[in-house]
Tab-separated table of C-alpha atoms in Angstrom:
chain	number	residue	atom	x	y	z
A	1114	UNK	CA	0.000	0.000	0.000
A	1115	UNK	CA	0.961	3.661	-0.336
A	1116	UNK	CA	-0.733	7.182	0.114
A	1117	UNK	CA	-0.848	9.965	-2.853
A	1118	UNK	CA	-0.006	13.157	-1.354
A	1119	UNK	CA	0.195	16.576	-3.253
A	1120	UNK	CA	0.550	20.227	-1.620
A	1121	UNK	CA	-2.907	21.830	-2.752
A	1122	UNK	CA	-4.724	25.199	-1.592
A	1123	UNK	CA	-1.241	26.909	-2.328
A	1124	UNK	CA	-2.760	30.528	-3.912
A	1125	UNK	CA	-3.861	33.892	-2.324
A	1126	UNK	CA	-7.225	35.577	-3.363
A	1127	UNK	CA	-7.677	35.601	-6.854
A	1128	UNK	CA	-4.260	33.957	-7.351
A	1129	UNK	CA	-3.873	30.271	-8.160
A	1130	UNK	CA	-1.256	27.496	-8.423
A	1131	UNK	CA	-2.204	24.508	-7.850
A	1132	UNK	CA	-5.066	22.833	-9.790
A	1133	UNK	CA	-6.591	21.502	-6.833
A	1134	UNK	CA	-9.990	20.253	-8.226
A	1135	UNK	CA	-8.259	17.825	-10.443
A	1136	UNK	CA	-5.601	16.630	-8.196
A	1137	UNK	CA	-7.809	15.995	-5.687
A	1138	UNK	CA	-9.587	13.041	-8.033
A	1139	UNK	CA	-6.158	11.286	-8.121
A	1140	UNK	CA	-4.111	11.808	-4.700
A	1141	UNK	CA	-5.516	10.639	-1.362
A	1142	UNK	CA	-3.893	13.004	0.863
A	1143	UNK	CA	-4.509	16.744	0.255
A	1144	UNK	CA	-1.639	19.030	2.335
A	1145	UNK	CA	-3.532	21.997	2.768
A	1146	UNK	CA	-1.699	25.694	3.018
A	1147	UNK	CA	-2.885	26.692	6.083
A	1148	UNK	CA	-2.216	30.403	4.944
A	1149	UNK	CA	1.145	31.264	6.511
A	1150	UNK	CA	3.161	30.232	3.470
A	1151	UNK	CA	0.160	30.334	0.637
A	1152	UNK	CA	-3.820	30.131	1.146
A	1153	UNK	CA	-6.451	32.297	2.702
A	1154	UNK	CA	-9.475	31.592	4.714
A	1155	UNK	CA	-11.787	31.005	1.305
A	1156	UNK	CA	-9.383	28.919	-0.294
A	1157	UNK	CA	-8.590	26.502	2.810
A	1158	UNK	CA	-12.298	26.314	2.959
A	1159	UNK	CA	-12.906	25.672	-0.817
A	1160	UNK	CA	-10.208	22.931	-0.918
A	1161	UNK	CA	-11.649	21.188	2.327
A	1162	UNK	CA	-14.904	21.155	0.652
A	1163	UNK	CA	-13.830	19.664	-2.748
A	1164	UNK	CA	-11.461	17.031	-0.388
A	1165	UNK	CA	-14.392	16.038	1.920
A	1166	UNK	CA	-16.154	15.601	-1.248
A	1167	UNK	CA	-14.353	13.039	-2.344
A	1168	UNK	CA	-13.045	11.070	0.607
A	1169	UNK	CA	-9.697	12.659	0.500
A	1170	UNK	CA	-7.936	12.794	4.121
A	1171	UNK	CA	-6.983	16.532	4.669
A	1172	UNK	CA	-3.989	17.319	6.022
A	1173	UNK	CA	-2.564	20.803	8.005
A	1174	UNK	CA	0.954	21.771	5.703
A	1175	UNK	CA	1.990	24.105	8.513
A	1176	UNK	CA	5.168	26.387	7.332
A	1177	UNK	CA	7.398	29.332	8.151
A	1178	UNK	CA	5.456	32.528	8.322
A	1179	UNK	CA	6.513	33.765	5.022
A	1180	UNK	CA	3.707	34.182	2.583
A	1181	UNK	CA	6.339	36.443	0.719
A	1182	UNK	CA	8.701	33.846	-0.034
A	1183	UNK	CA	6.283	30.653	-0.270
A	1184	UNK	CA	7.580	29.269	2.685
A	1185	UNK	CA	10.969	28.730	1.256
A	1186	UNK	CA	13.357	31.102	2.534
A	1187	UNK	CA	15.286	30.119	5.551
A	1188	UNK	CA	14.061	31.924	8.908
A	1189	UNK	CA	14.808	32.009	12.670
A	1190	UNK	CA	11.842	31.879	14.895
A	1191	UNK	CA	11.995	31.491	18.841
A	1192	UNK	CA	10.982	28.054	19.383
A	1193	UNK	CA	7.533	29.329	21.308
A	1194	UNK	CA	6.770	31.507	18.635
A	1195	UNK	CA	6.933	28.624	15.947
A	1196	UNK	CA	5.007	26.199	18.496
A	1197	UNK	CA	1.943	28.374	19.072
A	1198	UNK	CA	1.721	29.451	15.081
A	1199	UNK	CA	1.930	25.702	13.901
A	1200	UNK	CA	-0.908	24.989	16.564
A	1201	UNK	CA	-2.491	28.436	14.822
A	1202	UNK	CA	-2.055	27.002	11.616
A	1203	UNK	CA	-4.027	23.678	12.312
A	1204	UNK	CA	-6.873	25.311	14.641
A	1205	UNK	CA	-7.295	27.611	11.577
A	1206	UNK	CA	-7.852	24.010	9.177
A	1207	UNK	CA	-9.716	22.656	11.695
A	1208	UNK	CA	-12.610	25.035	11.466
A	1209	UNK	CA	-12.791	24.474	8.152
A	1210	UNK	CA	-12.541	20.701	7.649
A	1211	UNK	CA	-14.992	20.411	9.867
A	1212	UNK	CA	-17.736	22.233	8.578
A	1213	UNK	CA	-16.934	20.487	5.595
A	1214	UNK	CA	-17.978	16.980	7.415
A	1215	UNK	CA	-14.138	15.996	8.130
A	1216	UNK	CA	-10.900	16.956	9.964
A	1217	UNK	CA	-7.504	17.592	9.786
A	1218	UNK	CA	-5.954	14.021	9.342
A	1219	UNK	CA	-2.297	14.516	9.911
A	1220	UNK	CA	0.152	17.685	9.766
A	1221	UNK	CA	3.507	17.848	7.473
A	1222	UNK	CA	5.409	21.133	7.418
A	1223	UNK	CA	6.562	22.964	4.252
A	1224	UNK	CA	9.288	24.381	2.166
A	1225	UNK	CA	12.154	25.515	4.389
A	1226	UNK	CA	10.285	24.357	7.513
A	1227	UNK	CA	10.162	20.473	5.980
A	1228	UNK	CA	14.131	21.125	5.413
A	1229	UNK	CA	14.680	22.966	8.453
A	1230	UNK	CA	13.926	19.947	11.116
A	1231	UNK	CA	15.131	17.347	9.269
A	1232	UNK	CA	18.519	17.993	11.244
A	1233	UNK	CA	17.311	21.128	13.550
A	1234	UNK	CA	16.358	19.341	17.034
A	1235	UNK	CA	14.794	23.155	18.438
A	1236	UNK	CA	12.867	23.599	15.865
A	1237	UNK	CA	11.531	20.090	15.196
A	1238	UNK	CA	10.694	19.642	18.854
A	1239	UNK	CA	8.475	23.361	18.243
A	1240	UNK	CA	7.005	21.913	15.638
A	1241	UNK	CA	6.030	19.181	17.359
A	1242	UNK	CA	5.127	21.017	20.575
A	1243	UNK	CA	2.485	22.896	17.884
A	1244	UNK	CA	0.893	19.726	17.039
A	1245	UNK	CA	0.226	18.793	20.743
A	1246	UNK	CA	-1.377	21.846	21.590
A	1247	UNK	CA	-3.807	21.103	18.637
A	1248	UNK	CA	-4.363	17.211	19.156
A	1249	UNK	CA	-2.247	15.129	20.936
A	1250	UNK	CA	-3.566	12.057	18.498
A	1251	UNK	CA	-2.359	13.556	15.104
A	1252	UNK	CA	0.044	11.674	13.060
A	1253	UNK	CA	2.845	13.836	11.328
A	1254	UNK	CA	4.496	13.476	8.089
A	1255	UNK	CA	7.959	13.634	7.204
A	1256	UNK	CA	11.157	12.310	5.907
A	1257	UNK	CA	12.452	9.316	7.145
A	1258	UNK	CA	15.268	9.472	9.871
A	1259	UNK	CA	14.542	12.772	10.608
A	1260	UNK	CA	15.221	14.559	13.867
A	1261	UNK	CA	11.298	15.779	13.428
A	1262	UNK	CA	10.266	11.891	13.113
A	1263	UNK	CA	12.293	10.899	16.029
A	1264	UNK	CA	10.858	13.771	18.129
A	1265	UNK	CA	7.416	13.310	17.463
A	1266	UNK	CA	7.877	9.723	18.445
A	1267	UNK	CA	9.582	10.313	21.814
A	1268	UNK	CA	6.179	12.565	22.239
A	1269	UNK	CA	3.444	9.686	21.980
A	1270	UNK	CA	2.718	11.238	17.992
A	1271	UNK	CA	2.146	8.926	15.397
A	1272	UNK	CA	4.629	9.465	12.527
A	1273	UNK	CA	4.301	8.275	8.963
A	1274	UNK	CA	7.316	8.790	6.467
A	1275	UNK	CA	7.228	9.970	3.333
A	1276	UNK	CA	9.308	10.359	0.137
A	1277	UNK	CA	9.654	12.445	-3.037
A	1278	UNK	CA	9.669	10.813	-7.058
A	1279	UNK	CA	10.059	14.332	-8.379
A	1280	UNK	CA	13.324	15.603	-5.313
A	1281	UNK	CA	17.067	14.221	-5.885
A	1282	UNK	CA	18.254	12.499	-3.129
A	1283	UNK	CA	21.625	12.824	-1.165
A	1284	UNK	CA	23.352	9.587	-0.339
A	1285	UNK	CA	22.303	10.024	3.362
A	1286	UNK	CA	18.208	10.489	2.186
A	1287	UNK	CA	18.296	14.282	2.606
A	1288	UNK	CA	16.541	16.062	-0.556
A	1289	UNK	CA	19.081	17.878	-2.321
A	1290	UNK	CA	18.995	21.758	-1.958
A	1291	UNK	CA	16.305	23.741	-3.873
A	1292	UNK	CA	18.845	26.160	-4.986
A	1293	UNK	CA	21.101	23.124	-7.034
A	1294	UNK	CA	21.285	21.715	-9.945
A	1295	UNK	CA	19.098	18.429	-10.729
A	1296	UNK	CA	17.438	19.269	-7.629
A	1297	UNK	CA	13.707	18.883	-9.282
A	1298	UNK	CA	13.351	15.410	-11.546
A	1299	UNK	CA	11.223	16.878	-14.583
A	1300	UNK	CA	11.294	13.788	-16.825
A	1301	UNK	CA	7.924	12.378	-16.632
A	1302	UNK	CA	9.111	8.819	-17.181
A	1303	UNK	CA	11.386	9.105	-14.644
A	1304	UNK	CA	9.340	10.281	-12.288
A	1305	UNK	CA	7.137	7.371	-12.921
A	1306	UNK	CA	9.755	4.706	-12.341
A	1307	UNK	CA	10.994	6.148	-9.195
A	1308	UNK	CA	7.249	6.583	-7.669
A	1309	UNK	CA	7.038	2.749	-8.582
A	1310	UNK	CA	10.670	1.620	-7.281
A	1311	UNK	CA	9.986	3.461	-4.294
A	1312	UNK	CA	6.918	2.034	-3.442
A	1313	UNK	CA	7.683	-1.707	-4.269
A	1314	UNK	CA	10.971	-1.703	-3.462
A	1315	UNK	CA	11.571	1.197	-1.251
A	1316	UNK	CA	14.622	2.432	-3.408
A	1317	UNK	CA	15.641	5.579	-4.984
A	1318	UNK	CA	18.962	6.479	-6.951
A	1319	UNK	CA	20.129	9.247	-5.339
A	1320	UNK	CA	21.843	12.535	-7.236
A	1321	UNK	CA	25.076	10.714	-7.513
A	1322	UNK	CA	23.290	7.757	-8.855
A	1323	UNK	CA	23.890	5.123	-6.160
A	1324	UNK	CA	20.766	3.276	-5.075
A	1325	UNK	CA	19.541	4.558	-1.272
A	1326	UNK	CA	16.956	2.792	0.555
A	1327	UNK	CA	13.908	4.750	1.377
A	1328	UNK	CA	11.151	3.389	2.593
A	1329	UNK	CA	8.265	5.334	2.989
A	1330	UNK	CA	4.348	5.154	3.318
A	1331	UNK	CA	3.528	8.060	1.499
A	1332	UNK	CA	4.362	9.345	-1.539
A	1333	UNK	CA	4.725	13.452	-2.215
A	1334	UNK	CA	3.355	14.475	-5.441
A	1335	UNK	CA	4.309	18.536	-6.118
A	1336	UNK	CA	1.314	19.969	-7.352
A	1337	UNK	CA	3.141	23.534	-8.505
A	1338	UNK	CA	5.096	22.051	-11.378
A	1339	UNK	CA	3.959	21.649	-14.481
A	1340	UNK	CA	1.764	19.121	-15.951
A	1341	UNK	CA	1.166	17.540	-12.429
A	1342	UNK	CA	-1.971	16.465	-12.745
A	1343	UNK	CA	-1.175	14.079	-16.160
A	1344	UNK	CA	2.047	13.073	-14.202
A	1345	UNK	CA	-0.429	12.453	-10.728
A	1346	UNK	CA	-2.857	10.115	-13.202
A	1347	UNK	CA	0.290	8.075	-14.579
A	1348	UNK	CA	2.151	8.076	-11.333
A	1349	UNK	CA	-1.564	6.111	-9.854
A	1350	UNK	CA	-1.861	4.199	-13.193
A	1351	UNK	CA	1.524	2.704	-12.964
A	1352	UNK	CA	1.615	1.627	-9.266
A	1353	UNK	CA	-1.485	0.031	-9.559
A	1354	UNK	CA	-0.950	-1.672	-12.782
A	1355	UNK	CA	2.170	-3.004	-10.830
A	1356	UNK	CA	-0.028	-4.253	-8.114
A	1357	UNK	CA	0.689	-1.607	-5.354
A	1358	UNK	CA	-2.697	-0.391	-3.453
A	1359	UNK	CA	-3.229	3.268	-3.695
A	1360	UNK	CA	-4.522	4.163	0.000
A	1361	UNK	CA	-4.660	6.624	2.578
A	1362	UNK	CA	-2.887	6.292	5.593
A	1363	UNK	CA	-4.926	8.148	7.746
């Protein structure tokens, strides 16, 4: 088995990105901007709405404030700062998935956030200090072997791991930097065999082109690139035709 996830809600007012409609008939996770990095009150509710409506578990994507900068520029906030506005973030979803007939599922942070407690033990443990002021029962998403993942562990959370088709890999099962080259995997077809390997097999070639081992329950789908919703469809297609179950883990 493995989940579809895919960042969705990620616009401002009239502003758009992500084609969330669509996306949301092929993934079965939706990360919902929960407006600090992208999103506003109409659009969290919209995309709750169109996710209830179709059985898709709803997730908090909690970030940096930094709605300037999409959530991807490297910040320093005191650790019970970041703590109350990831709890902020989810109460905010909350209100919102819930009038919509569901609830926020799980919570995975974003952009430099995601990055940022991967190896930063402060912030990972405000980040996780956020999600038990909002529900002490929420799983969190994240990469695996992550100081975040280990921390929310030690603190009773549920923790599911996740990987990226469409992210290089270091050898130690970081995601390369953003800011490098080959960071982003464009080739359709290889983002298709890599979704597939990772789920069967839970391997990736990393940017160096060794083989890593990543094993993960979810699988990240980028919804601001490009054709992502025809990639989404053949990224389901092909795991299912090679007899993985597509299937939320919440």
């Amino acid at each position: 088995m493995i989940d579809l996830n895919a960042d969705l809600g990620e616009g401002f007012g009239r502003w758009r990105l992500t084609d969330d409609e669509r996306l949301l008939s092929v993934v079965t996770s939706a990360n919902v901007a929960c407006g600090f990095h992208a999103g506003d009150a109409v659009t969290m509710r919209r995309v709750c709405e169109l996710a209830a409506g179709r059985g898709v578990r709803i997730g908090a994507q909690v970030s940096y404030r930094d709605l300037a900068g999409f959530g991807r520029r490297a910040m320093d906030v005191p650790p019970a700062e970041l703590a109350a506005e990831v709890a902020y973030q989810i109460g905010a979803l909350e209100v919102f998935a819930r009038a919509a007939g569901s609830r926020v599922s799980y919570v995975k942070p974003h952009g430099a956030l995601y990055n940022r407690v991967v190896h930063d033990e402060e912030q990972a443990q405000a980040v996780v200090e956020g999600v038990l002021l909002a529900d002490a029962a929420l799983p969190v998403l994240g990469l695996p072997g992550s100081r975040f993942l280990e921390v929310a562990e030690k603190a009773g959370l549920p923790v599911v791991t996740e990987a990226f088709a469409d992210r290089a890999y270091t050898e130690e099962g970081t995601l390369v930097p953003r800011g490098q080259d080959g960071a982003v995997v464009t080739d359709p077809d290889t983002v298709v065999e890599r979704s597939v390997s990772l789920a069967r097999c839970g391997v990736v070639a990393a940017h160096s082109g060794r083989d890593i081992p990543v094993r993960a329950r979810s699988l990240c789908l980028h919804g601001d690139t490009a054709g992502a919703v025809d990639l989404a469809r053949r990224v389901r297609t092909e795991l299912e035709a090679a007899g993985i179950g597509v299937e939320a883990f919440a």
